[in-house]
Amino acid sequence: MKYQISLFLLLTTVLFSCQNENEKRLAENAKEAKKKEAIFNNINKGWTFLDEPINEISESQLNSWSEWREFMKEIGEKPRKTIGAFQKKSAAISRKAMALNNNIPAQFNQPQIKSRISILITKIRMLDLFIHLSTIPDDKVVFLIQEINKELISLERQMDKIVERAKIPKEEGEADFLKMLDTTRAIPSSSAPVAPIQKIDQNAPKVE
């Protein structure tokens, strides 16, 4: 009889223990799900890229740059529903950003443009890295999106400066002045004629 009571108490203890473990596991799962939902909502709210040119100049000059058009199209398509969709979109944006180093229009193929593209790519790759971590730092993801938008504005403004500078007509004589500054193309001065050197006759009488 004592054996049966002991067995009953043991089984009861085991059952209560299992029930407590299940409840604890369910509570942890609910807490984790709530945390993931908060991360998703924060990223979903902050996922807004500058996907339109800041003015008409950029738009008209960049129509022939297919890599730029594809990049802008990629960042303009916002993912939905799951954090996995944001991760896939981030990876796609990163690939399109890397392609911006290719086929840069001759007008914009300048150091100041290339350096800004390089900074933009770096921040996009950082975004892709953070959003693929097991525990996503959602605040950093949102911050990087804001930083990427700032770099996009900086890049387009630099492009606009180049376009505007190209429109300014050169003043009369400016081209000749620039040529004169180039020492490799300088024309020798001919202001005063050089007198020919006369040959001295050694047999001529010397004046004492």
CSV table of C-alpha atoms in Angstrom, one decimal:
chain,number,residue,atom,x,y,z
A,1,MET,CA,0.0,0.0,0.0
A,2,LYS,CA,2.8,2.4,0.9
A,3,TYR,CA,4.5,1.5,-2.4
A,4,GLN,CA,1.4,2.5,-4.3
A,5,ILE,CA,1.1,5.7,-2.5
A,6,SER,CA,4.7,6.6,-3.1
A,7,LEU,CA,4.3,5.7,-6.8
A,8,PHE,CA,1.2,7.9,-7.0
A,9,LEU,CA,3.0,10.8,-5.4
A,10,LEU,CA,5.9,10.4,-7.8
A,11,LEU,CA,3.7,10.3,-10.8
A,12,THR,CA,1.8,13.3,-9.6
A,13,THR,CA,5.0,15.2,-9.1
A,14,VAL,CA,6.2,14.3,-12.6
A,15,LEU,CA,2.9,15.4,-14.1
A,16,PHE,CA,3.0,18.7,-12.3
A,17,SER,CA,6.6,19.2,-13.3
A,18,CYS,CA,5.9,18.5,-17.0
A,19,GLN,CA,2.9,20.8,-16.9
A,20,ASN,CA,5.0,23.6,-15.4
A,21,GLU,CA,7.7,23.0,-18.0
A,22,ASN,CA,5.1,23.2,-20.8
A,23,GLU,CA,3.6,26.4,-19.3
A,24,LYS,CA,7.1,27.8,-19.0
A,25,ARG,CA,7.9,26.9,-22.6
A,26,LEU,CA,4.6,28.3,-23.9
A,27,ALA,CA,5.3,31.5,-22.0
A,28,GLU,CA,8.8,31.8,-23.5
A,29,ASN,CA,7.5,31.1,-27.0
A,30,ALA,CA,4.8,33.8,-26.5
A,31,LYS,CA,7.4,36.2,-25.3
A,32,GLU,CA,9.7,35.4,-28.2
A,33,ALA,CA,6.8,35.8,-30.7
A,34,LYS,CA,5.9,39.1,-29.2
A,35,LYS,CA,9.5,40.3,-29.5
A,36,LYS,CA,9.7,39.2,-33.1
A,37,GLU,CA,6.5,41.0,-33.8
A,38,ALA,CA,7.8,44.2,-32.3
A,39,ILE,CA,11.0,43.9,-34.4
A,40,PHE,CA,9.0,43.3,-37.5
A,41,ASN,CA,6.7,46.3,-36.8
A,42,ASN,CA,9.6,48.6,-36.2
A,43,ILE,CA,11.4,47.6,-39.4
A,44,ASN,CA,8.2,47.7,-41.4
A,45,LYS,CA,7.5,51.2,-40.2
A,46,GLY,CA,11.0,52.4,-40.8
A,47,TRP,CA,11.5,50.7,-44.2
A,48,THR,CA,11.1,53.8,-46.4
A,49,PHE,CA,13.7,54.5,-49.0
A,50,LEU,CA,14.1,57.6,-51.2
A,51,ASP,CA,13.1,55.9,-54.5
A,52,GLU,CA,12.4,59.0,-56.5
A,53,PRO,CA,15.0,61.5,-58.0
A,54,ILE,CA,15.2,64.7,-55.9
A,55,ASN,CA,14.7,66.8,-59.0
A,56,GLU,CA,14.2,66.6,-62.8
A,57,ILE,CA,17.9,67.0,-63.6
A,58,SER,CA,18.9,63.7,-62.0
A,59,GLU,CA,15.9,61.9,-63.6
A,60,SER,CA,16.7,63.1,-67.2
A,61,GLN,CA,20.4,62.4,-66.9
A,62,LEU,CA,20.1,58.9,-65.4
A,63,ASN,CA,17.6,57.4,-67.8
A,64,SER,CA,20.4,55.7,-69.8
A,65,TRP,CA,22.1,54.1,-66.7
A,66,SER,CA,20.3,50.8,-66.4
A,67,GLU,CA,22.0,49.7,-63.2
A,68,TRP,CA,20.8,52.9,-61.5
A,69,ARG,CA,17.2,52.4,-62.7
A,70,GLU,CA,17.2,48.8,-61.5
A,71,PHE,CA,18.6,49.8,-58.1
A,72,MET,CA,16.0,52.5,-57.6
A,73,LYS,CA,13.2,50.1,-58.7
A,74,GLU,CA,14.5,47.6,-56.1
A,75,ILE,CA,14.5,50.0,-53.2
A,76,GLY,CA,11.0,51.2,-54.2
A,77,GLU,CA,9.4,47.8,-53.8
A,78,LYS,CA,8.6,47.4,-50.1
A,79,PRO,CA,8.4,43.8,-48.8
A,80,ARG,CA,5.4,42.6,-46.8
A,81,LYS,CA,4.1,40.2,-44.1
A,82,THR,CA,7.3,38.5,-42.8
A,83,ILE,CA,10.8,39.4,-41.6
A,84,GLY,CA,12.1,36.8,-44.1
A,85,ALA,CA,10.7,39.0,-46.9
A,86,PHE,CA,12.7,42.0,-45.6
A,87,GLN,CA,15.8,39.8,-45.5
A,88,LYS,CA,15.3,38.7,-49.1
A,89,LYS,CA,14.7,42.3,-50.2
A,90,SER,CA,17.8,43.5,-48.3
A,91,ALA,CA,20.0,40.9,-50.1
A,92,ALA,CA,18.5,42.0,-53.5
A,93,ILE,CA,19.1,45.7,-52.8
A,94,SER,CA,22.7,44.8,-51.8
A,95,ARG,CA,23.3,43.1,-55.2
A,96,LYS,CA,21.8,46.0,-57.1
A,97,ALA,CA,23.9,48.5,-55.2
A,98,MET,CA,27.1,46.6,-56.0
A,99,ALA,CA,26.2,46.8,-59.7
A,100,LEU,CA,26.3,50.6,-59.5
A,101,ASN,CA,30.0,50.5,-60.0
A,102,ASN,CA,29.4,49.3,-63.6
A,103,ASN,CA,28.7,51.4,-66.7
A,104,ILE,CA,28.7,54.8,-64.8
A,105,PRO,CA,27.8,57.4,-67.4
A,106,ALA,CA,30.9,59.3,-68.7
A,107,GLN,CA,29.6,62.6,-67.3
A,108,PHE,CA,29.4,61.1,-63.8
A,109,ASN,CA,32.4,58.9,-64.0
A,110,GLN,CA,34.3,61.1,-61.6
A,111,PRO,CA,36.0,60.6,-58.2
A,112,GLN,CA,33.4,62.5,-56.2
A,113,ILE,CA,30.6,60.3,-57.6
A,114,LYS,CA,32.5,57.1,-57.2
A,115,SER,CA,33.4,57.9,-53.6
A,116,ARG,CA,29.7,58.5,-52.8
A,117,ILE,CA,28.7,55.3,-54.5
A,118,SER,CA,31.2,53.5,-52.4
A,119,ILE,CA,29.8,54.9,-49.1
A,120,LEU,CA,26.3,54.0,-50.2
A,121,ILE,CA,27.3,50.4,-51.0
A,122,THR,CA,29.0,50.1,-47.6
A,123,LYS,CA,25.9,51.2,-45.7
A,124,ILE,CA,23.6,49.0,-47.7
A,125,ARG,CA,25.8,46.0,-47.0
A,126,MET,CA,25.8,46.8,-43.3
A,127,LEU,CA,22.0,46.9,-43.4
A,128,ASP,CA,22.0,43.4,-45.1
A,129,LEU,CA,24.4,42.1,-42.4
A,130,PHE,CA,22.3,43.4,-39.5
A,131,ILE,CA,19.0,42.2,-40.8
A,132,HIS,CA,20.3,38.6,-41.2
A,133,LEU,CA,21.5,38.3,-37.6
A,134,SER,CA,19.7,35.8,-35.4
A,135,THR,CA,18.7,38.6,-33.1
A,136,ILE,CA,18.0,41.5,-35.4
A,137,PRO,CA,19.0,45.0,-34.0
A,138,ASP,CA,15.9,46.6,-35.5
A,139,ASP,CA,16.9,50.1,-34.3
A,140,LYS,CA,20.2,49.9,-36.2
A,141,VAL,CA,18.4,48.6,-39.3
A,142,VAL,CA,16.0,51.6,-39.2
A,143,PHE,CA,18.9,54.0,-38.5
A,144,LEU,CA,20.9,52.6,-41.5
A,145,ILE,CA,17.9,53.1,-43.8
A,146,GLN,CA,17.9,56.8,-42.8
A,147,GLU,CA,21.6,56.9,-43.4
A,148,ILE,CA,21.2,55.3,-46.9
A,149,ASN,CA,18.6,57.9,-47.8
A,150,LYS,CA,21.1,60.7,-46.8
A,151,GLU,CA,23.7,59.1,-49.0
A,152,LEU,CA,21.3,58.9,-51.9
A,153,ILE,CA,20.5,62.6,-51.5
A,154,SER,CA,24.2,63.5,-51.4
A,155,LEU,CA,24.9,61.4,-54.5
A,156,GLU,CA,22.1,62.9,-56.5
A,157,ARG,CA,23.0,66.5,-55.4
A,158,GLN,CA,26.6,65.9,-56.6
A,159,MET,CA,25.2,64.6,-59.9
A,160,ASP,CA,23.1,67.8,-60.2
A,161,LYS,CA,26.2,70.0,-59.5
A,162,ILE,CA,28.0,68.3,-62.4
A,163,VAL,CA,25.1,68.7,-64.8
A,164,GLU,CA,24.7,72.4,-63.8
A,165,ARG,CA,28.4,73.1,-64.1
A,166,ALA,CA,28.4,71.6,-67.6
A,167,LYS,CA,25.6,74.0,-68.6
A,168,ILE,CA,27.6,77.2,-67.7
A,169,PRO,CA,29.0,78.7,-71.0
A,170,LYS,CA,32.7,79.5,-71.0
A,171,GLU,CA,33.4,83.3,-71.1
A,172,GLU,CA,35.1,84.7,-74.2
A,173,GLY,CA,38.8,84.0,-74.1
A,174,GLU,CA,38.5,81.6,-71.2
A,175,ALA,CA,39.6,78.6,-73.4
A,176,ASP,CA,42.7,80.5,-74.6
A,177,PHE,CA,43.5,81.5,-71.0
A,178,LEU,CA,43.3,77.9,-69.9
A,179,LYS,CA,45.6,76.9,-72.7
A,180,MET,CA,48.1,79.5,-71.6
A,181,LEU,CA,48.0,78.0,-68.1
A,182,ASP,CA,49.1,74.7,-69.5
A,183,THR,CA,52.9,75.0,-69.6
A,184,THR,CA,53.2,72.0,-71.9
A,185,ARG,CA,51.4,74.0,-74.6
A,186,ALA,CA,53.0,77.4,-73.9
A,187,ILE,CA,54.2,79.3,-77.0
A,188,PRO,CA,57.7,80.8,-76.7
A,189,SER,CA,57.8,84.5,-76.3
A,190,SER,CA,58.9,86.6,-79.4
A,191,SER,CA,58.7,90.1,-78.0
A,192,ALA,CA,62.2,91.3,-78.9
A,193,PRO,CA,64.3,90.2,-81.9
A,194,VAL,CA,67.6,88.7,-81.1
A,195,ALA,CA,70.6,90.4,-82.9
A,196,PRO,CA,72.8,88.0,-84.8
A,197,ILE,CA,76.2,87.5,-83.4
A,198,GLN,CA,78.9,89.0,-85.6
A,199,LYS,CA,82.1,87.3,-86.3
A,200,ILE,CA,85.2,89.1,-85.2
A,201,ASP,CA,88.0,89.5,-87.7
A,202,GLN,CA,91.3,88.7,-86.0
A,203,ASN,CA,93.3,90.6,-88.7
A,204,ALA,CA,91.5,93.8,-88.2
A,205,PRO,CA,93.7,96.7,-86.7
A,206,LYS,CA,93.2,97.1,-82.9
A,207,VAL,CA,92.5,100.6,-81.6
A,208,GLU,CA,95.0,101.5,-78.8
